[in-house]
Structure formats: C-alpha cells, structure tokens
XYZ file of C-alpha atoms in Angstrom:
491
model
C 43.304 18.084 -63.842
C 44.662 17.494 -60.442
C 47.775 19.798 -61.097
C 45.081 22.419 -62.431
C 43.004 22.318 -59.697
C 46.312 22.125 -57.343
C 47.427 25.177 -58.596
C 44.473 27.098 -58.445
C 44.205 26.517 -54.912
C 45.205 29.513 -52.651
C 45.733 27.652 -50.081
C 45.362 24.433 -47.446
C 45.551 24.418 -43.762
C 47.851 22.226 -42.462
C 46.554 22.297 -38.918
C 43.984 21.838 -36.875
C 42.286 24.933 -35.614
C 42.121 25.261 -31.820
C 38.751 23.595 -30.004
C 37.070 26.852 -28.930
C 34.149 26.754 -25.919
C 30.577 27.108 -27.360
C 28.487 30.545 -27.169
C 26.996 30.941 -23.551
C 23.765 30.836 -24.769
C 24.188 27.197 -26.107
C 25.412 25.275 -23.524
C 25.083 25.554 -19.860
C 21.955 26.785 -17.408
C 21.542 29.733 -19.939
C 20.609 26.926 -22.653
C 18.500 25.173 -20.359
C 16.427 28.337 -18.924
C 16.132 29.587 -23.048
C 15.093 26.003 -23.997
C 12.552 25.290 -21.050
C 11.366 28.418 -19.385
C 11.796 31.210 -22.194
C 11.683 29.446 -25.590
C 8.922 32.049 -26.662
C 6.827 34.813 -25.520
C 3.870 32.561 -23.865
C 6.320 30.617 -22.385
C 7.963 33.365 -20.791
C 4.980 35.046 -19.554
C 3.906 31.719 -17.932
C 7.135 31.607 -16.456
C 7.305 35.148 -14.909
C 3.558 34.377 -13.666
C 4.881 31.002 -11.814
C 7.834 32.581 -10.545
C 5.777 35.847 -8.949
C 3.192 33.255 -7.412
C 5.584 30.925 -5.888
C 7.810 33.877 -4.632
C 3.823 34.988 -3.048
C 3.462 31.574 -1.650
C 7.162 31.207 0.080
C 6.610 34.839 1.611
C 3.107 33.777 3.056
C 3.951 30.712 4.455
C 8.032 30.599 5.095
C 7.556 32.748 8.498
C 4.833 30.702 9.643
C 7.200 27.129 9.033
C 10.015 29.623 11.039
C 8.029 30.379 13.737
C 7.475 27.366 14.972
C 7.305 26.134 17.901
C 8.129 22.156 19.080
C 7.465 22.404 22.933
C 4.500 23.333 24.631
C 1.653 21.625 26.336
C -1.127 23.549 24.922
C -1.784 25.915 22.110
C -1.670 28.873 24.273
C 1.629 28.204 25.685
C 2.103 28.222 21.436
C 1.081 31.537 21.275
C 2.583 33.273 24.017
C 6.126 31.369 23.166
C 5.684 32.862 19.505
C 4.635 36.252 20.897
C 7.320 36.405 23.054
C 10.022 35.868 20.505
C 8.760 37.273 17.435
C 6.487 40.173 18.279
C 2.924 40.260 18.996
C 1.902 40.223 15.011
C 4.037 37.146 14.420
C 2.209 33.505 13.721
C 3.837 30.131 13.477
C 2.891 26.585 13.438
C 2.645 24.966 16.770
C 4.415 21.066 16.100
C 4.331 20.444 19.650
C 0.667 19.422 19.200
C 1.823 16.407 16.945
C 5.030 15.964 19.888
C 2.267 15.625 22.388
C -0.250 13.468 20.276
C 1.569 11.775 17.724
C 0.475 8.230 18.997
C -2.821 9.140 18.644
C -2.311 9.667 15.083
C -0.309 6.683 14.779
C -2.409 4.413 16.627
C -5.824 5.766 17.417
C -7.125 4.562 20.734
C -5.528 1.476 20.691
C -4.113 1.006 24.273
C -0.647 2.148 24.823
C 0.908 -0.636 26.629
C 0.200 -3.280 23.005
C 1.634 -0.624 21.124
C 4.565 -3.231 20.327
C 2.020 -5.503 18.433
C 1.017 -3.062 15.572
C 4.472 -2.183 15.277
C 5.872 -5.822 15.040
C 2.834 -6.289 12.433
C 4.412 -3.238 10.579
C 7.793 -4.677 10.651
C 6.633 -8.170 9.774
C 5.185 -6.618 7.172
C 8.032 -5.459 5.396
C 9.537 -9.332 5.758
C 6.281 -10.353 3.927
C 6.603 -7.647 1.060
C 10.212 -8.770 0.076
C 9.850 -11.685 -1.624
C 6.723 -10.111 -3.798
C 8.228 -6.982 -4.200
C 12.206 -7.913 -5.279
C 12.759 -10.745 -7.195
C 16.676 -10.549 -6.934
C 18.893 -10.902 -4.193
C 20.492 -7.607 -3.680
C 23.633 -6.220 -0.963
C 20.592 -2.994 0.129
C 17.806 -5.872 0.505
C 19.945 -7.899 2.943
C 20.805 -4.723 4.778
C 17.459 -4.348 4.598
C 16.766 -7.474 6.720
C 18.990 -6.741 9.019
C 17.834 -3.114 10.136
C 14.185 -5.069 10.419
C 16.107 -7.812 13.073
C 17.573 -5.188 14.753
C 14.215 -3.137 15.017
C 12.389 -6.262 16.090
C 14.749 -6.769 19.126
C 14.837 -3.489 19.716
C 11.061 -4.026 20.049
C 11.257 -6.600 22.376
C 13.609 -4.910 24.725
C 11.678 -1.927 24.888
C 8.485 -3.325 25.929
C 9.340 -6.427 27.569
C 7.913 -8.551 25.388
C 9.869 -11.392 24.107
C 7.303 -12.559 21.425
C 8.762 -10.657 18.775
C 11.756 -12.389 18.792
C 10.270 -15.693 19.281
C 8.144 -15.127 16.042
C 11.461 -13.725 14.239
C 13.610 -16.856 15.395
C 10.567 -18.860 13.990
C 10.354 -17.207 10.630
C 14.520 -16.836 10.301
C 14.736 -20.620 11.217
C 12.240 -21.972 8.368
C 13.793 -19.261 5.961
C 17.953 -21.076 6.827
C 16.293 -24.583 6.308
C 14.542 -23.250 2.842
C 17.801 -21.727 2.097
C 20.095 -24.724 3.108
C 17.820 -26.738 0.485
C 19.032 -24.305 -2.482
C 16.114 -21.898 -2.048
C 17.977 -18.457 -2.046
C 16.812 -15.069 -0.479
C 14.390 -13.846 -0.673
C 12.237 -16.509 -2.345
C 13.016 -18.214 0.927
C 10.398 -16.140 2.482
C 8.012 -17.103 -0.668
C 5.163 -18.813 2.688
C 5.606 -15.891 4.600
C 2.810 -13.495 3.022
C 0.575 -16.484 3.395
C 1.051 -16.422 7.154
C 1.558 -12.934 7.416
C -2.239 -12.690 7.071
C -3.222 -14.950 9.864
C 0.304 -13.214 11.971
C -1.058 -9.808 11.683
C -4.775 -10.408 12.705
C -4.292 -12.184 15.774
C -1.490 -9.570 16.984
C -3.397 -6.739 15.797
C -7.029 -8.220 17.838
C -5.386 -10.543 19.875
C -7.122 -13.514 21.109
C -6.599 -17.229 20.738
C -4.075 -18.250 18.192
C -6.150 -20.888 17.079
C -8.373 -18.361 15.242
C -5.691 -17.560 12.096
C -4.037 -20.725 12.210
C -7.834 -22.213 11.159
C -8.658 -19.619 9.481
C -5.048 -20.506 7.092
C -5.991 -24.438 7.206
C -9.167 -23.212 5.769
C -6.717 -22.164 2.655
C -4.994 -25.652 2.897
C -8.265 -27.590 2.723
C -8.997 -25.622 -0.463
C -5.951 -26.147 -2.050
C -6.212 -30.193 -0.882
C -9.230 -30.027 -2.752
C -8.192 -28.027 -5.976
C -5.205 -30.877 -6.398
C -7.318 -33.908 -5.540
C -10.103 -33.368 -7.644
C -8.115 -31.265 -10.915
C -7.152 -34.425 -12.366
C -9.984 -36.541 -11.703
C -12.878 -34.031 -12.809
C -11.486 -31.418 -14.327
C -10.449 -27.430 -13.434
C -14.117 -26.007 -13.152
C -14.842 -28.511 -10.741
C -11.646 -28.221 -8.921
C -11.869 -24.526 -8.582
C -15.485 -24.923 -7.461
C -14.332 -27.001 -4.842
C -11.530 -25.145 -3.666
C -14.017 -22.437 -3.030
C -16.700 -24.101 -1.325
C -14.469 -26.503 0.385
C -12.610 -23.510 2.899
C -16.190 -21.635 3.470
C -17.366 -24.793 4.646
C -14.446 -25.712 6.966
C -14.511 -21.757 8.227
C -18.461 -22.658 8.728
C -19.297 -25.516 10.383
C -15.454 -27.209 11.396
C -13.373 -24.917 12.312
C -15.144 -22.879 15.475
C -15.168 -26.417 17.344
C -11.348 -26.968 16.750
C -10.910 -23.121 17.825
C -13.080 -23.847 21.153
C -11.513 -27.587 21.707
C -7.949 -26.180 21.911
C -8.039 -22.707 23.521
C -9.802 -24.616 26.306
C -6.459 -27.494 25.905
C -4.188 -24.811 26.280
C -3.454 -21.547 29.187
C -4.662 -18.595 28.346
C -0.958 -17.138 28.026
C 1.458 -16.108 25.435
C 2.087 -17.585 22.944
C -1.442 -19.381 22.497
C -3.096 -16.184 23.683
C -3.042 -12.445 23.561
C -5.282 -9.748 25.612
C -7.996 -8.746 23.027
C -8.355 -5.341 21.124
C -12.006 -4.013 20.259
C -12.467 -2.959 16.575
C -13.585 0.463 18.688
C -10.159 0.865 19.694
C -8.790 1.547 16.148
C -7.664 4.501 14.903
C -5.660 6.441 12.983
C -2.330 5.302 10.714
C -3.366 1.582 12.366
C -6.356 1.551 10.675
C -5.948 3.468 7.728
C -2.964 0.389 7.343
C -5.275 -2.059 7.811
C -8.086 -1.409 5.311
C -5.425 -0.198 2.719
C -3.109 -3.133 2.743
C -6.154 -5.672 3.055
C -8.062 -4.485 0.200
C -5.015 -4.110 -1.738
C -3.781 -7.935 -1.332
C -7.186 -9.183 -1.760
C -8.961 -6.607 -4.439
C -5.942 -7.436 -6.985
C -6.195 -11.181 -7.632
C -10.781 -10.184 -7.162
C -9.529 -7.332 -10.228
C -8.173 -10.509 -12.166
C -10.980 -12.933 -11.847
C -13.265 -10.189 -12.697
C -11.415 -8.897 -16.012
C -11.088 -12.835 -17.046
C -14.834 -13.077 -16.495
C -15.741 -10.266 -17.989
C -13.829 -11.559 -21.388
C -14.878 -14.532 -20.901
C -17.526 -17.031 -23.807
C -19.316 -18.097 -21.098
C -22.699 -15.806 -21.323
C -23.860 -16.420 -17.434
C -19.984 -15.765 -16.513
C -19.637 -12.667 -18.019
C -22.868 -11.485 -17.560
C -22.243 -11.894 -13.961
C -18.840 -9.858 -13.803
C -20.739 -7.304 -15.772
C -23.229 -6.699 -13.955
C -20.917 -6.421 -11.000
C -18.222 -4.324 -12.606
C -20.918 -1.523 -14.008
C -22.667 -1.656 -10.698
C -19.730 -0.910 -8.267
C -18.221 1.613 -10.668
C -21.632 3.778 -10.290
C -22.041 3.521 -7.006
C -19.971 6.047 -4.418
C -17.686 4.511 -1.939
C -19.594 6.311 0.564
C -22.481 4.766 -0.354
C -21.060 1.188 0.258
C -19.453 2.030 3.532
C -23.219 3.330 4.572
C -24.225 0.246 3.362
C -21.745 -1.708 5.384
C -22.406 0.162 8.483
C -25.868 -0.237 8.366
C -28.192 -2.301 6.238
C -25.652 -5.751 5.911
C -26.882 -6.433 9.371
C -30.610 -6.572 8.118
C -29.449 -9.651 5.966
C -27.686 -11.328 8.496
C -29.236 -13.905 11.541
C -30.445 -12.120 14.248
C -27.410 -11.824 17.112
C -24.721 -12.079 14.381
C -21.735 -9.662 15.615
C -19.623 -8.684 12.409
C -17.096 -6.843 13.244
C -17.641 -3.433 11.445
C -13.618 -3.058 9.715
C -14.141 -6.391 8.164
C -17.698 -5.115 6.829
C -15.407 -1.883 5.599
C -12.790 -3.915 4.340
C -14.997 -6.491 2.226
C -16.762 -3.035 0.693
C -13.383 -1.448 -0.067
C -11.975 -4.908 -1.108
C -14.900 -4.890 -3.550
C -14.919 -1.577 -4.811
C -11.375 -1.428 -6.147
C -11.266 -4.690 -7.467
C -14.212 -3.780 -9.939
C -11.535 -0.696 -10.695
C -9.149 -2.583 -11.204
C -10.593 -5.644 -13.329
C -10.993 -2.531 -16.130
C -7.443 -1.298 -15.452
C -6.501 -5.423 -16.690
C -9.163 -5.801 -18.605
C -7.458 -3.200 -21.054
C -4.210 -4.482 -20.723
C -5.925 -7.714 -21.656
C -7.337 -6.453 -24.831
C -3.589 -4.241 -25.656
C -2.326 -7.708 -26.028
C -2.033 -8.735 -30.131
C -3.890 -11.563 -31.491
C -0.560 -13.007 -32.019
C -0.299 -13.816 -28.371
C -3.373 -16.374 -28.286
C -2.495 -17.765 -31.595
C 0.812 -18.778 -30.207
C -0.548 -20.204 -27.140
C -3.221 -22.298 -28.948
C -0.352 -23.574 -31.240
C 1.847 -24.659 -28.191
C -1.355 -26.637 -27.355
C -2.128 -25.095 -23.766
C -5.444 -25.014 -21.981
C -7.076 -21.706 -21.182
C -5.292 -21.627 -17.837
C -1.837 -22.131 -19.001
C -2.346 -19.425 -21.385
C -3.448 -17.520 -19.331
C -0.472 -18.116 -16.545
C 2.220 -18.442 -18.961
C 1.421 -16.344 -22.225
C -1.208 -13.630 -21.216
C -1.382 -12.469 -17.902
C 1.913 -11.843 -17.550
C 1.956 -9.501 -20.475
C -1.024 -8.023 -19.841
C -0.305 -7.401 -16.305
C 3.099 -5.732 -17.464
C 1.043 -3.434 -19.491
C -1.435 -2.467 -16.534
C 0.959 -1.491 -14.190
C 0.292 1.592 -13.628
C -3.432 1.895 -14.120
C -2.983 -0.927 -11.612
C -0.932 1.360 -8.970
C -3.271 4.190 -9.193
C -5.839 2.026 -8.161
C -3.928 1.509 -5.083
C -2.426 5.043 -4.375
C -6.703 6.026 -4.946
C -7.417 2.871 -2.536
C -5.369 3.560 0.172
C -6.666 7.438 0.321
C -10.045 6.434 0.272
C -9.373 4.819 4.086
C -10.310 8.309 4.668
C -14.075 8.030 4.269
C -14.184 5.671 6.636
C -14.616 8.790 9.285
C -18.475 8.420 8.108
C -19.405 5.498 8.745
C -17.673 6.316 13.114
C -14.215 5.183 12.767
C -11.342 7.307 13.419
C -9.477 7.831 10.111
C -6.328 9.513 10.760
C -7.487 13.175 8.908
C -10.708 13.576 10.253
C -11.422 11.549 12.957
C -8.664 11.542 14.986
C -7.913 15.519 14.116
C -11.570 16.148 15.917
C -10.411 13.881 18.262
C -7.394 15.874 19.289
C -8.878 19.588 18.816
C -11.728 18.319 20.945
C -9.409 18.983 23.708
C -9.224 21.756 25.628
C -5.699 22.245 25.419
C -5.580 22.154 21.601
C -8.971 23.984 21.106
C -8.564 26.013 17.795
C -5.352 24.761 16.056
C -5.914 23.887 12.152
C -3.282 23.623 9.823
C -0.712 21.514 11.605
C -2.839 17.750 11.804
C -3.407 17.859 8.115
C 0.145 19.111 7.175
C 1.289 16.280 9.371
C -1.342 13.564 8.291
C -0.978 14.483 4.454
C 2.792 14.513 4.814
C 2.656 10.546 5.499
C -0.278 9.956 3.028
C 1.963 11.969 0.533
C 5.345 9.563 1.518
C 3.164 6.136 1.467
C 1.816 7.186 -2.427
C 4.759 8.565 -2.766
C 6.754 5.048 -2.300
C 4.182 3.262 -4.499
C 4.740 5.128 -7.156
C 8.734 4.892 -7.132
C 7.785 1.503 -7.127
C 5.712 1.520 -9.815
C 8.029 2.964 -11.797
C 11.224 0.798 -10.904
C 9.338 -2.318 -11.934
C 8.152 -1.039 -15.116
C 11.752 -0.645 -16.208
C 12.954 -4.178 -14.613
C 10.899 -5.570 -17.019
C 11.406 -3.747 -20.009
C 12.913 -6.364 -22.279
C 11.794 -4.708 -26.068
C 15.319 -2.804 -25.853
C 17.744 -4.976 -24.014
C-alpha cells in the first residue's frame, strides 16, 4: 500500500514556504479600529457620532485653554490682555486668578504666616500612610521618604520654623531604634498613624500639647483595660471596658492633667502653638480634614456595624439595624443641618463644640453605615466552608473573625469599600451649607466676591475639580494595585 499510495502522489514539497506578513486588515491599527470602533454598522455610526462631538467639543473649548492668560491682577486686565492679542471677539481663561489666590483655595482663611503647619501635617501625613498603605519594602518607597525629609527641611528653612525638623528627628530616631531591633521599613513606622492623629490636631489648631498627648493616653487607658480584664472576665467585658474606660479618662481626668501642666510649662514651642479658630478653615485644608478623618474612623465604625448587623445577638443587631437603615435614608445635608444646629439643644447650656468636629462625627457616621453594607456583602460572598473551617480549628468568634473572615471578606469589598471613600471625600463639599468654606463653593464666592475678580466662572471649578479629580483619581489606582497584590487564586 505504501508504494501505491507513493506512487500516486504527484508530488511533496521539500521546503518550507517563505513566512509571508499577514493581510493589513488583520494585524495592526487597521485590526484594532475594525475590531473596536467599526465591527458593524451601529458600531460605526456610534463611532462617527463620538468622533463629530468630540471634534465639536475641542473646537469650542481649545481657543479658550489657548487664550489664556497667567498674569494679571484683575479680570479686566484679563480681558484687555486677551483683546489685545487675539482680537476683540477672542475669549480665554484667565489662570492668573488661581496665581493670585491659590492659597486661598489651598488654605482658606487660615493665616498666612502658620501656613508651614498644615503643610508639615500634609507631609506627615504621607509618613503615616506608608506603613498602611505598602506592606513591602520597595527602592520608589524609600525614595519616597527621602523627597518627604527633604520637603520637611525645606519647610523649616522657608519659614523659620525649626519644629518640623525637630518632630522629623523625633519620628526618624524611634523608627532607627525599631529598625535596629529587626523591625524593617516601613513597619517601623507601624505607631506612627496612632500619633499622627494627636500630631495633626494640635498643629492644625494649635494650642497646648498636652491636649493630643491626653487625648492618645485616653487610647492607652483603653487598651490597659481591654488586656487586664480579657483574661479575667472575658472579651464582652473587656471590650466594654475599653470603651468606657477612655470616655471616662477624656471626661473627668484628663482636662485637670491638661490645665496642671500647660500652667508647669512656658507657653512656647514645643509645649505650645498660637491657636487657629475652626472659623479660619477653608478650602483644600478643610476639605482634608473632614475627608481623611471620616475615612480613618468611618472604616473600622463600617466593620463593627456589618459584624453587628450579622450578628445572633437580637438587641445587637437590632441596634446596627436600626442605625444602618436610618442613616442610609437620611440626606447628608440633612445631618450636617442637624450638626449645625439642633446637637446644641442636647448639649449643657455653655458647651462650645467646635462645629468641624460636629461635621466630622456626622460624616464619620454617615459613611460608615455605607460602608458596613459594602462588608456586610463581602461578609455574606464568603462560602460556608470558611466558618466550618474556623470552628474545626477550634477558634472563638474573634479569631475567626481576625484570622479566617475578615480578611477575606475585606479582600472581596475592596472596591465597594473605595467608592465609599472617593463618594466621602466629595461630599466635604456640602459642608458650604452648613457656613464653612468648602473649596468649590465657598471659597469660589469668596474670591468672586472681590472686586477685582467680579464675574469670572469657569476657571475656580476647572481648578478645584482638577485636584478633586487627581485625589479620586489616586484612590482608585490604589484600589486597583491592591486588589491584584492580593490575588493569590492564580499564582
């Protein structure tokens, strides 16, 4: 058979034909635009209609961006300046407006010769986020450091004000004796967030220095108490007390200690810093300040909440209930009226809270009720598996709940949990109606209640959205590089 069929072959290449490139339209941009932008006829239609309106757009709004001008000391001067170069039809967008006011947007009111102390609190900020944020030690995250050393002295220099660097030396010093004891960077700075809190109040109000540091040893008394009384009586009772124990201290013990040692000690730096009025807040400063707060705090408020909320006990969850379904249909606006004006009804007469921290505990509260149902679904995408296990390893609830489940859960709500944040952070913005000077609003009337910048529009919220937009921006890339660090189903 083989000679047969060998015979009955014509015939058999002996060579390999030459590689030859593929048709235009299957490789290249051409394949992409067929694929993507004109794979059939809706598709192309939608295409030519996106293309025509963002060809409109660019022609509308491109010679507006190129007429612009960057320095002038009045929106007049604006005008005439674009007149004169581009013809008496011809608009542009006057920038020098944000030249000539851009630390009014950045810091409100807040007076210009402390302007260092907002800005060390930024840049101490970034020292706090590091160890939470990046797990690993990394070449870019010790360059990272450096450019914020740098930036601090830098600081310092410019303003005469050597505190900066004292605080640095301070922080750098317990970091190299953390580090020399096999702690490596960043989880070195693991106590810095901690004190960051406490840091950032007293240079962002000033005051005695004695107010943070009891307002932290109001968090050591409560942990004292958590591991004194969890193994004698148990961790309901311990995490009772480690409640109640640091609202009593901040109560009744801790004002005394304030007044005994400000009166001990000069009213100079570094036990003392000229104070800053709540008033005096405006802006990027305080758009910072009620974002990052209720951010730290509303997250582990979310997880109590969605553990409550799943939880046997019938007053517990009935509690967390309650609260979740109540904050959810309520507008924020609503709360921050309710801040602004009725909490004082159901306070003692000649009580003076500060009306941020009334703002702050309302926003604080209002995501974290979001956010318990953002974990509270991750909680239940979790197989029954997961419990099982953990009840056949023979841990407690709280184990579980640290070792097994929330990590997995959490993992899971990532990103419901960062849209909570990015929405969070926005919403600083309503706090124009309840008098404070939000960045958008308040500080924009601010500025065009000038007469010098009577009349200009576009430019403040271009410039104020542009920083919103990089902020959510940055959470988001965030967001997404941690979901893939801790992918593990395919590695």
């Amino acid at each position: 058979m083989s000679d047969l069929h060998s015979e009955s072959v014509a015939f058999v290449r002996d060579t390999m034909l030459t590689p030859q490139s593929p048709p235009a339209s299957q490789a290249g941009a051409i394949k992409w635009l067929r694929e993507n932008l004109f794979s059939g006829p809706m598709n192309t239609i939608l295409t030519i209609l996106g293309v025509g309106i963002v060809v409109y757009l660019v022609n509308l709004g491109l010679p507006w961006f190129l007429h612009s001008v960057w320095n002038a000391n009045s929106l007049a001067e604006c005008r005439s300046a674009i007149t004169a170069t581009w013809g008496p039809d011809a608009h542009g967008a006057c920038w020098a407006m944000i030249r000539e006011r851009w630390s009014q947007f950045m810091f409100g009111f807040y007076p210009n010769v402390f302007y260092w102390r907002p800005i060390l609190a930024l840049l101490l900020l970034f020292v706090a986020l590091a160890p939470i944020l990046f797990a690993e030690f990394s070449n870019r995250l010790t360059i990272a450091g450096g450019v914020v050393a740098a930036l601090v002295v830098w600081l310092a220099a410019s303003y005469g004000e050597w505190l900066p660097v004292g605080i640095l030396a301070v922080v750098a010093a317990i970091a190299g004796l953390l580090a020399v004891q096999g702690t490596k960077w960043p989880h070195n700075l693991i106590w810095f967030p901690i004190v960051y809190a406490g840091i950032a109040f007293w240079l962002l109000w000033g005051g005695s220095i004695f107010t943070p540091i009891a307002a932290l040893a109001g968090i050591v008394v409560g942990w004292l108490a958590f591991r004194i009384l969890a193994p004698i009586a148990g961790n309901i009772v311990a995490v009772t007390a480690a409640v109640v124990a640091p609202v009593l201290w901040w109560y009744f013990g801790s004002e005394p200690v304030i007044d005994l040692l400000s009166r001990a000690l000069p009213r100079v730096e570094p036990f003392w810093l000229p104070p800053v009025d709540s008033d005096q807040f405006g802006g990027f400063v305080l758009a910072f300040v009620i974002g990052l707060t209720g951010i730290a705090f509303s997250l582990p408020m979310g997880i109590v909440l969605a553990l409550g909320r799943r939880s046997d006990m019938l007053l517990v969850k009935a509690l967390c209930v309650g609260f979740i379904e109540f904050i959810r249909g309520v507008p924020l606006i609503t709360l921050l009226f309710t801040a602004s004006l009725l909490l004082n009804y159901f306070l003692p007469p000649g009580t003076n809270f500060d009306i941020i921290l009334r703002v702050i505990i309302m926003v604080t509260l209002f995501s974290a009720a979001y956010i318990a149902e953002v974990i509270r679904g991750g909680l239940a995408a979790l197989p029954r598996g997961q419990y099982e296990a953990a009840d056949a390893l023979g841990l407690d609830y709280w184990k579980a709940q640290r070792l097994i489940i929330m990590p997995q859960a959490l993992k899971i709500s990532i990103p419901g949990i960062v849209s909570s944040f990015i929405g969070l952070f926005k919403d600083t913005t309503l706090v124009v109606f309840v008098a404070l000077l939000d960045p958008l609003k308040g500080i924009t009337d601010a500025v065009r209640a000038s007469i010098e910048w009577k009349g200009i529009y576009w430019e403040p919220y271009i410039f104020v959205g542009a920083i919103f937009f990089l902020v959510c921006f940055s959470m988001s890339r965030y967001s997404m590089y941690l979901e893939n660090r801790l992918k593990r189903e395919h590695r």
